[in-house]
Short mmCIF file of C-alpha atoms and ligand atoms in Angstrom, two decimals:
data_model
loop_
_atom_site.label_atom_id
_atom_site.label_comp_id
_atom_site.label_asym_id
_atom_site.label_seq_id
_atom_site.Cartn_x
_atom_site.Cartn_y
_atom_site.Cartn_z
CA UNK A 16 87.20 180.75 111.72
CA UNK A 17 90.79 179.74 112.61
CA UNK A 18 90.95 178.84 116.30
CA UNK A 19 94.04 177.98 118.31
CA UNK A 20 93.32 175.66 121.23
CA UNK A 21 96.07 175.56 123.84
CA UNK A 22 95.87 172.11 125.47
CA UNK A 23 94.83 168.84 123.86
CA UNK A 24 93.12 167.30 126.89
CA UNK A 25 89.46 166.47 127.39
CA UNK A 26 88.14 170.04 126.94
CA UNK A 27 90.49 170.99 124.09
CA UNK A 28 89.91 167.88 121.97
CA UNK A 29 86.13 168.08 122.45
CA UNK A 30 86.17 171.71 121.36
CA UNK A 31 88.36 170.86 118.34
CA UNK A 32 85.99 168.05 117.31
CA UNK A 33 82.89 170.26 117.34
CA UNK A 34 84.60 173.28 115.75
CA UNK A 35 85.84 171.08 112.91
CA UNK A 36 82.41 169.55 112.51
CA UNK A 37 80.90 173.04 112.21
CA UNK A 38 83.34 173.95 109.40
CA UNK A 39 85.88 175.97 111.41
CA UNK A 40 89.65 175.33 111.43
CA UNK A 41 90.87 174.43 114.91
CA UNK A 42 94.58 173.92 115.61
CA UNK A 43 95.59 172.23 118.89
CA UNK A 44 98.90 173.02 120.62
CA UNK A 45 99.61 170.33 123.22
CA UNK A 46 102.65 170.54 125.48
CA UNK A 47 102.96 166.78 126.00
CA UNK A 48 104.30 164.28 123.47
CA UNK A 49 101.74 162.15 121.59
CA UNK A 50 100.32 159.11 123.40
CA UNK A 51 98.93 158.45 126.86
CA UNK A 52 100.91 159.61 129.89
CA UNK A 53 100.39 158.24 133.40
CA UNK A 54 96.76 158.13 134.31
CA UNK A 55 93.99 157.78 136.85
CA UNK A 56 90.44 156.50 136.81
CA UNK A 57 87.37 158.69 136.41
CA UNK A 58 83.65 158.27 136.82
CA UNK A 59 82.05 159.58 133.67
CA UNK A 60 78.36 160.45 133.53
CA UNK A 61 75.81 163.22 132.93
CA UNK A 62 76.58 165.96 130.42
CA UNK A 63 79.91 164.52 129.26
CA UNK A 64 78.30 161.12 128.73
CA UNK A 65 75.59 162.74 126.58
CA UNK A 66 78.20 164.66 124.52
CA UNK A 67 80.16 161.43 124.02
CA UNK A 68 76.92 159.85 122.74
CA UNK A 69 76.44 162.73 120.30
CA UNK A 70 80.05 162.22 119.11
CA UNK A 71 79.40 158.51 118.55
CA UNK A 72 82.29 157.44 120.80
CA UNK A 73 80.37 155.80 123.66
CA UNK A 74 80.99 152.27 122.39
CA UNK A 75 84.72 152.83 122.18
CA UNK A 76 84.75 154.24 125.72
CA UNK A 77 82.70 151.33 127.01
CA UNK A 78 85.20 148.93 125.41
CA UNK A 79 87.81 149.64 128.07
CA UNK A 80 86.03 149.99 131.41
CA UNK A 81 87.79 149.90 134.74
CA UNK A 82 87.22 146.48 136.23
CA UNK A 83 85.41 147.85 139.26
CA UNK A 84 81.74 147.40 139.84
CA UNK A 85 81.47 148.41 143.46
CA UNK A 86 83.08 150.63 146.06
CA UNK A 87 84.03 149.27 149.47
CA UNK A 88 85.09 151.09 152.62
CA UNK A 89 87.43 149.08 154.83
CA UNK A 90 89.02 149.39 158.25
CA UNK A 91 92.71 148.84 159.06
CA UNK A 92 92.23 145.07 159.10
CA UNK A 93 90.53 145.09 155.67
CA UNK A 94 87.03 144.42 157.08
CA UNK A 95 84.35 146.00 154.87
CA UNK A 96 82.43 148.71 156.75
CA UNK A 97 80.30 150.01 153.85
CA UNK A 98 79.63 149.20 150.20
CA UNK A 99 78.20 151.08 147.20
CA UNK A 100 77.07 148.85 144.33
CA UNK A 101 76.52 149.83 140.69
CA UNK A 102 72.67 150.00 140.70
CA UNK A 103 72.79 152.46 143.60
CA UNK A 104 75.53 154.50 141.87
CA UNK A 105 73.39 154.76 138.71
CA UNK A 106 70.43 155.96 140.76
CA UNK A 107 72.61 158.63 142.37
CA UNK A 108 74.03 159.78 139.04
CA UNK A 109 70.53 159.71 137.47
CA UNK A 110 71.52 157.44 134.65
CA UNK A 111 74.26 155.39 133.04
CA UNK A 112 77.89 156.05 133.77
CA UNK A 113 81.24 154.63 132.83
CA UNK A 114 84.26 154.14 135.03
CA UNK A 115 87.33 154.43 132.81
CA UNK A 116 90.89 155.65 132.69
CA UNK A 117 91.26 159.36 131.97
CA UNK A 118 93.84 158.34 129.34
CA UNK A 119 91.18 156.22 127.59
CA UNK A 120 88.88 159.22 127.28
CA UNK A 121 91.72 161.35 125.93
CA UNK A 122 92.83 158.64 123.48
CA UNK A 123 89.31 158.14 122.11
CA UNK A 124 88.85 161.91 121.74
CA UNK A 125 92.24 162.14 120.00
CA UNK A 126 91.11 159.41 117.57
CA UNK A 127 87.90 161.33 116.90
CA UNK A 128 89.89 164.31 115.55
CA UNK A 129 92.74 162.35 113.94
CA UNK A 130 93.28 163.22 110.24
CA UNK A 131 90.81 166.12 110.60
CA UNK A 132 92.41 168.50 113.09
CA UNK A 133 96.03 169.63 113.22
CA UNK A 134 97.40 168.66 116.63
CA UNK A 135 100.91 169.95 117.36
CA UNK A 136 102.52 167.96 120.15
CA UNK A 137 105.42 169.31 122.27
CA UNK A 138 104.17 172.80 121.48
CA UNK A 139 102.92 175.56 123.78
CA UNK A 140 102.26 179.26 123.69
CA UNK A 141 104.75 181.79 125.07
CA UNK A 142 103.14 185.15 124.27
CA UNK A 143 99.72 186.47 123.29
CA UNK A 144 99.02 189.77 121.50
CA UNK A 145 95.40 190.79 121.21
CA UNK A 146 94.40 192.84 118.15
CA UNK A 147 91.19 194.22 116.67
CA UNK A 148 90.70 191.48 114.13
CA UNK A 149 92.62 188.60 115.64
CA UNK A 150 95.02 187.30 118.24
CA UNK A 151 98.74 186.93 117.61
CA UNK A 152 100.49 184.01 119.31
CA UNK A 153 104.19 183.40 119.73
CA UNK A 154 104.99 179.77 120.50
CA UNK A 155 107.71 178.37 122.73
CA UNK A 156 109.80 177.61 119.62
CA UNK A 157 109.71 181.37 118.78
CA UNK A 158 107.44 180.99 115.73
CA UNK A 159 104.45 183.36 115.51
CA UNK A 160 101.00 183.01 113.98
CA UNK A 161 97.70 184.87 113.80
CA UNK A 162 94.35 183.28 114.78
CA UNK A 163 90.76 184.55 115.02
CA UNK A 164 90.33 183.18 118.54
CA UNK A 165 92.55 181.60 121.21
CA UNK A 166 90.97 178.99 123.50
CA UNK A 167 92.76 178.14 126.74
CA UNK A 168 92.12 174.45 127.47
CA UNK A 169 95.39 173.86 129.27
CA UNK A 170 94.06 172.68 132.61
CA UNK A 171 94.05 173.91 136.18
CA UNK A 172 97.54 175.45 135.90
CA UNK A 173 96.67 177.08 132.55
CA UNK A 174 99.39 179.04 130.77
CA UNK A 175 96.80 180.79 128.59
CA UNK A 176 95.03 182.04 131.70
CA UNK A 177 98.28 183.32 133.12
CA UNK A 178 99.07 185.21 129.89
CA UNK A 179 95.60 186.68 129.32
CA UNK A 180 94.16 187.00 132.85
CA UNK A 181 97.09 187.09 135.29
CA UNK A 182 98.82 184.87 137.84
CA UNK A 183 97.17 181.65 139.05
CA UNK A 184 97.32 182.81 142.69
CA UNK A 185 94.60 185.39 141.90
CA UNK A 186 92.09 182.75 140.81
CA UNK A 187 93.02 179.68 142.87
CA UNK A 188 90.92 178.47 145.79
CA UNK A 189 92.77 175.70 147.62
CA UNK A 190 90.52 173.18 149.35
CA UNK A 191 93.18 172.10 151.87
CA UNK A 192 94.11 168.71 150.40
CA UNK A 193 96.92 167.17 148.39
CA UNK A 194 96.50 164.09 146.21
CA UNK A 195 98.95 161.75 144.55
CA UNK A 196 98.52 158.63 142.44
CA UNK A 197 100.49 156.02 140.51
CA UNK A 198 100.02 152.52 139.08
CA UNK A 199 100.86 149.48 141.22
CA UNK A 200 100.59 145.72 140.78
CA UNK A 201 97.38 144.36 142.34
CA UNK A 202 99.20 143.38 145.54
CA UNK A 203 96.13 143.55 147.73
CA UNK A 204 94.20 141.01 145.62
CA UNK A 205 91.13 143.25 145.64
CA UNK A 206 90.11 142.23 142.14
CA UNK A 207 87.12 144.26 140.96
CA UNK A 208 86.42 146.45 143.98
CA UNK A 209 87.44 150.08 144.45
CA UNK A 210 88.54 150.18 148.06
CA UNK A 211 88.80 153.18 150.37
CA UNK A 212 90.74 153.11 153.62
CA UNK A 213 90.43 156.26 155.72
CA UNK A 214 92.22 157.45 158.84
CA UNK A 215 92.08 160.88 160.49
CA UNK A 216 93.53 163.36 158.01
CA UNK A 217 94.45 160.88 155.28
CA UNK A 218 92.92 158.35 152.93
CA UNK A 219 94.26 155.57 150.69
CA UNK A 220 92.20 154.40 147.71
CA UNK A 221 93.04 151.41 145.54
CA UNK A 222 91.20 150.49 142.36
CA UNK A 223 91.70 148.22 139.36
CA UNK A 224 92.52 149.70 135.94
CA UNK A 225 91.43 148.30 132.58
CA UNK A 226 94.54 146.08 132.56
CA UNK A 227 94.37 142.85 134.56
CA UNK A 228 96.90 142.86 137.40
CA UNK A 229 97.40 146.65 137.43
CA UNK A 230 95.74 148.97 139.92
CA UNK A 231 95.97 152.65 140.74
CA UNK A 232 96.70 153.79 144.26
CA UNK A 233 95.47 157.25 145.15
CA UNK A 234 96.51 159.10 148.29
CA UNK A 235 94.42 162.02 149.53
CA UNK A 236 95.45 163.91 152.66
CA UNK A 237 94.76 167.14 154.47
CA UNK A 238 97.44 169.71 153.73
CA UNK A 239 97.44 173.46 154.29
CA UNK A 240 100.53 173.99 152.18
CA UNK A 241 99.93 175.15 148.62
CA UNK A 242 103.51 174.89 147.40
CA UNK A 243 104.13 172.57 144.46
CA UNK A 244 106.35 169.73 145.63
CA UNK A 245 109.34 169.01 143.34
CA UNK A 246 109.07 165.63 141.58
CA UNK A 247 112.21 164.30 143.26
CA UNK A 248 110.66 164.86 146.73
CA UNK A 249 107.16 163.51 146.17
CA UNK A 250 107.63 159.86 147.16
CA UNK A 251 109.47 160.92 150.33
CA UNK A 252 106.68 163.37 151.20
CA UNK A 253 104.07 160.61 150.90
CA UNK A 254 106.09 158.33 153.15
CA UNK A 255 106.28 161.07 155.78
CA UNK A 256 102.57 161.91 155.64
CA UNK A 257 101.52 158.23 155.72
CA UNK A 258 103.99 157.11 158.41
CA UNK A 259 102.30 154.48 160.63
CA UNK A 260 99.30 154.09 158.32
CA UNK A 261 97.34 150.82 158.38
CA UNK A 262 95.75 148.42 155.84
CA UNK A 263 97.96 147.84 152.73
CA UNK A 264 99.26 151.41 152.73
CA UNK A 265 102.92 150.58 153.64
CA UNK A 266 103.21 148.04 150.76
CA UNK A 267 101.62 150.52 148.38
CA UNK A 268 104.00 153.28 149.46
CA UNK A 269 106.92 150.92 148.86
CA UNK A 270 105.83 150.81 145.19
CA UNK A 271 106.10 154.59 144.73
CA UNK A 272 108.03 155.41 141.57
CA UNK A 273 111.08 157.62 141.98
CA UNK A 274 110.43 159.42 138.67
CA UNK A 275 106.92 160.22 137.42
CA UNK A 276 104.50 160.59 140.33
CA UNK A 277 101.39 162.70 139.81
CA UNK A 278 100.88 164.96 142.83
CA UNK A 279 98.85 168.16 143.13
CA UNK A 280 96.78 170.20 145.51
CA UNK A 281 92.97 170.14 145.23
CA UNK A 282 92.44 173.58 143.73
CA UNK A 283 89.35 175.19 142.27
CA UNK A 284 89.62 178.05 139.79
CA UNK A 285 87.27 181.03 140.05
CA UNK A 286 87.45 183.92 137.59
CA UNK A 287 85.09 186.88 137.25
CA UNK A 288 84.97 186.32 133.46
CA UNK A 289 85.94 183.40 131.28
CA UNK A 290 87.01 185.52 128.31
CA UNK A 291 89.15 188.57 127.62
CA UNK A 292 89.10 190.05 124.11
CA UNK A 293 89.59 187.17 121.70
CA UNK A 294 90.73 184.68 124.34
CA UNK A 295 88.30 182.29 126.09
CA UNK A 296 88.91 179.57 128.65
CA UNK A 297 87.27 176.14 128.91
CA UNK A 298 87.51 173.15 131.26
CA UNK A 299 89.67 173.20 134.37
CA UNK A 300 91.41 176.38 133.14
CA UNK A 301 88.35 178.44 134.14
CA UNK A 302 86.21 176.16 136.31
CA UNK A 303 88.31 173.45 137.94
CA UNK A 304 86.15 171.51 140.38
CA UNK A 305 88.74 169.00 141.72
CA UNK A 306 88.46 165.24 141.84
CA UNK A 307 86.02 165.49 144.76
CA UNK A 308 83.24 166.42 142.32
CA UNK A 309 83.62 163.44 139.95
CA UNK A 310 82.28 165.81 137.26
CA UNK A 311 85.40 167.67 136.03
CA UNK A 312 85.89 165.72 132.80
CA UNK A 313 82.20 165.83 132.07
CA UNK A 314 81.97 169.61 132.47
CA UNK A 315 85.27 170.06 130.59
CA UNK A 316 83.56 168.38 127.63
CA UNK A 317 80.54 170.61 128.16
CA UNK A 318 82.84 173.66 127.95
CA UNK A 319 84.37 172.48 124.67
CA UNK A 320 80.99 171.67 123.18
CA UNK A 321 79.18 174.82 124.30
CA UNK A 322 81.99 177.15 123.19
CA UNK A 323 82.12 175.53 119.74
CA UNK A 324 78.34 175.80 119.53
CA UNK A 325 78.36 179.49 120.53
CA UNK A 326 81.15 180.37 118.04
CA UNK A 327 79.09 178.67 115.34
CA UNK A 328 75.95 180.57 116.30
CA UNK A 329 77.90 183.92 116.27
CA UNK A 330 80.58 183.40 113.60
CA UNK A 331 81.41 187.11 113.24
CA UNK A 332 81.04 188.17 116.83
CA UNK A 333 83.25 186.33 119.27
CA UNK A 334 82.23 188.64 122.15
CA UNK A 335 78.58 187.55 121.72
CA UNK A 336 79.69 183.92 121.43
CA UNK A 337 81.73 184.11 124.65
CA UNK A 338 78.84 185.75 126.49
CA UNK A 339 76.44 183.02 125.34
CA UNK A 340 78.84 180.24 126.25
CA UNK A 341 79.52 181.62 129.71
CA UNK A 342 75.85 182.34 130.43
CA UNK A 343 74.98 178.70 129.76
CA UNK A 344 77.77 177.01 131.67
CA UNK A 345 78.92 179.29 134.49
CA UNK A 346 75.87 178.80 136.76
CA UNK A 347 76.31 175.03 136.57
CA UNK A 348 80.03 175.21 137.29
CA UNK A 349 79.62 177.66 140.18
CA UNK A 350 76.91 175.53 141.80
CA UNK A 351 78.99 172.39 141.35
CA UNK A 352 82.09 174.05 142.81
CA UNK A 353 80.07 175.08 145.87
CA UNK A 354 78.72 171.56 146.40
CA UNK A 355 82.19 170.11 145.93
CA UNK A 356 83.61 172.43 148.60
CA UNK A 357 80.92 171.44 151.02
CA UNK A 358 81.46 167.73 150.27
CA UNK A 359 85.25 168.14 150.53
CA UNK A 360 84.97 169.40 154.10
CA UNK A 361 83.82 165.93 155.18
CA UNK A 362 85.98 164.02 152.71
CA UNK A 363 88.86 163.26 155.05
CA UNK A 364 87.97 164.14 158.65
CA UNK A 365 90.89 165.54 160.61
CA UNK A 366 90.10 164.02 164.00
CA UNK A 367 89.28 160.56 165.39
CA UNK A 368 85.79 161.71 166.37
CA UNK A 369 85.16 163.11 162.89
CA UNK A 370 86.45 159.90 161.38
CA UNK A 371 84.11 157.77 163.52
CA UNK A 372 81.17 160.00 162.58
CA UNK A 373 82.06 159.68 158.90
CA UNK A 374 82.03 155.89 159.11
CA UNK A 375 78.59 155.97 160.66
CA UNK A 376 77.28 158.45 158.08
CA UNK A 377 78.76 156.41 155.20
CA UNK A 378 76.97 153.31 156.49
CA UNK A 379 73.69 155.22 156.67
CA UNK A 380 74.10 157.03 153.37
CA UNK A 381 74.75 153.95 151.29
CA UNK A 382 71.10 153.05 151.31
CA UNK A 383 68.43 153.38 148.68
CA UNK A 384 66.31 155.68 150.81
CA UNK A 385 69.05 158.32 150.89
CA UNK A 386 69.58 158.45 147.12
CA UNK A 387 67.99 161.95 146.82
CA UNK A 388 70.56 163.34 149.27
CA UNK A 389 73.49 161.79 147.40
CA UNK A 390 71.98 162.91 144.11
CA UNK A 391 72.09 166.51 145.31
CA UNK A 392 75.86 166.18 145.67
CA UNK A 393 76.77 164.09 142.62
CA UNK A 394 73.83 163.87 140.23
CA UNK A 395 73.92 165.68 136.93
CA UNK A 396 71.47 166.16 134.12
CA UNK A 397 72.15 167.20 130.55
CA UNK A 398 69.72 170.11 130.61
CA UNK A 399 72.53 172.60 129.87
CA UNK A 400 73.03 171.14 126.40
CA UNK A 401 71.15 173.27 123.89
CA UNK A 402 69.44 172.35 120.69
CA UNK A 403 72.74 172.69 118.95
CA UNK A 404 73.87 175.21 116.29
CA UNK A 405 76.23 172.50 115.06
CA UNK A 406 74.71 170.08 112.60
C1 LIG B 5 93.02 161.89 140.42
C2 LIG B 5 91.91 162.57 139.69
C3 LIG B 5 90.65 161.99 139.65
C4 LIG B 5 89.61 162.59 138.94
N1 LIG B 5 88.39 161.97 138.92
C5 LIG B 5 87.42 162.47 138.13
C6 LIG B 5 86.18 161.78 137.99
O1 LIG B 5 85.94 160.76 138.62
N2 LIG B 5 85.25 162.29 137.13
C7 LIG B 5 85.48 163.44 136.41
O2 LIG B 5 84.62 163.83 135.60
N3 LIG B 5 86.64 164.14 136.58
C8 LIG B 5 87.60 163.69 137.40
N4 LIG B 5 88.77 164.37 137.55
C9 LIG B 5 88.91 165.72 136.95
C10 LIG B 5 89.18 165.68 135.45
O3 LIG B 5 90.25 164.83 135.15
C11 LIG B 5 89.48 167.10 134.97
O4 LIG B 5 88.49 167.97 135.43
C12 LIG B 5 89.54 167.14 133.44
O5 LIG B 5 90.57 166.33 132.96
C13 LIG B 5 89.73 168.57 132.97
O6 LIG B 5 89.94 168.55 131.58
P1 LIG B 5 90.76 169.72 130.87
O7 LIG B 5 90.86 169.32 129.43
O8 LIG B 5 90.18 171.01 131.24
O9 LIG B 5 92.20 169.68 131.55
P2 LIG B 5 93.30 168.53 131.50
O10 LIG B 5 92.68 167.19 131.44
O11 LIG B 5 94.23 168.85 132.62
O12 LIG B 5 94.03 168.78 130.11
C14 LIG B 5 94.87 169.89 129.90
C15 LIG B 5 95.78 169.59 128.72
O13 LIG B 5 96.58 170.75 128.46
C16 LIG B 5 97.94 170.37 128.33
N5 LIG B 5 98.75 171.54 128.72
C17 LIG B 5 99.00 171.98 129.97
N6 LIG B 5 99.74 173.11 129.91
C18 LIG B 5 99.96 173.35 128.60
C19 LIG B 5 100.63 174.38 127.89
N7 LIG B 5 101.28 175.36 128.54
N8 LIG B 5 100.64 174.33 126.54
C20 LIG B 5 100.01 173.34 125.85
N9 LIG B 5 99.34 172.33 126.49
C21 LIG B 5 99.31 172.36 127.83
C22 LIG B 5 98.10 169.16 129.23
O14 LIG B 5 99.22 168.39 128.83
C23 LIG B 5 96.75 168.45 129.01
O15 LIG B 5 96.82 167.61 127.88
C24 LIG B 5 89.83 163.82 138.26
C25 LIG B 5 91.09 164.43 138.32
C26 LIG B 5 92.13 163.81 139.02
C27 LIG B 5 93.49 164.48 139.06
#
C-alpha cells in the first residue's frame, strides 16, 4: 500500500516507521526544512514510552535527557513553596518516564526511518481529490501524485484536515490560554530544577534543556482571544501581558527573540470522525490535547502505531482499518481531553483568592498519599496497544 503522510512530526514519523516495517510504502511530506527547529521539553511516558521500547529507540532517547529531576513551585522572592521529586512523578505516571526535548524525540524518530522511508522536506499538500481506488494529491509545487491512502499528521493546525474535513474553526475548542516559549541562557542559576512561578492569570516556567547553560522559558497566561498573533508582535505582547510580574520574569522577557518565538493558543481538536474516504487523521490533527495533558506526544505515537497496525490488518479495506483504528484510540483521547480541560481550569487561577487556594492545594497534593488522585489526571497505561498485526 502506498501511503502519503502529511507531516513528519511525532505521529507522522511513527506511522511511517510501522507502515514500512509492515511492508507498505509510506512517503512523508514535511513542510519544514530538515533538522531540528526551536523546541520545548516534554514529559514522555505511558503508551508512547512503550511504543518507543518496541521500536528499540528508548536508549537513544534516554541519552539526551533534560537535566531536571524535580519540579519546584516558587513565590516572587524565589522561595520554594512546593516540590515534586522524581520517585513521586513515577508513581503518578505509573511507571518510567523520560523528560526530553521534543526535538530529540523527532530527531530519533527521523533516524529510525532514515534510508528506509522517503521524507520530502519543504513539501506540503495543496489539493486532495478522493477517488474510488485512491486519493490524488496536488502538492504546493504543483506536482500531482496518486496514493492509496492519505494520512494527515500535520498537527493541531492541520492542512489535511482543512482540505478533507473543513475549516479549523469547526473543530477547535479553545481552553482560554496562550503559551509561548523560547531558549534562554540559565540566568536564574536554577541548575537541574524545573521551576514554576505563578501569579493570578499568568505563569512563568523555567527549565533546563539537555545542553548545559541553556534553559527554556515558557509563559502560560489566561487569554480569551483566539486570534493568531503575528510573529513580529509576539515579544511585545508578552511584555504587555507580563508587565509588573515578579521573580525572574522581567530578565527572561528581556531575552525574548525578535524573530522565531513559538506562541499559540491552547486548543483541543474534536471531530465527529477521524477519517473521510481514503483520508485519516492522527496525532494533534484529530485529537490535540494541549500541553496541559503532558500526553500529546505519547498519544500521537499511539495514533501512528495503531493506524499502521489497522492498515496492516485490513490491507484491502481502508474503511475497516480506519474504523478499527478509531475504535481503539478515540475513547482514550476523548477521556484524556476531558480530564485535561478540567485540570486546565485550575492551571492558572484568575484571581488572588484562586491563586492562594492553588498554592495550598499544590502543597497538599504533592504528597505520597494523594498519588491516586494525581494518577487520575496524568497516569496512563499501555492497555490500548494491541497484540500487533505488525511483525
Ligand atoms: C510547549 C509544549 C509542551 C508540551 N508538553 C508535552 C509533554 O510534556 N508531553 C507530551 O506528551 N506532549 C506535550 N506536548 C504536546 C506534543 O508536543 C504534541 O501533542 C505532539 O507533538 C503532537 O504530535 P503530532 O505529530 O501530531 O504534531 P506535531 O508535533 O505538531 O507535528 C506536525 C508536523 O507536521 C508539519 N506540518 C505542519 N503543517 C504542515 C503542512 N501543511 N504540510 C506538511 N507538514 C506540515 C510540522 O512541521 C510538524 O513537523 C507539548 C506541546 C507544547 C507546544
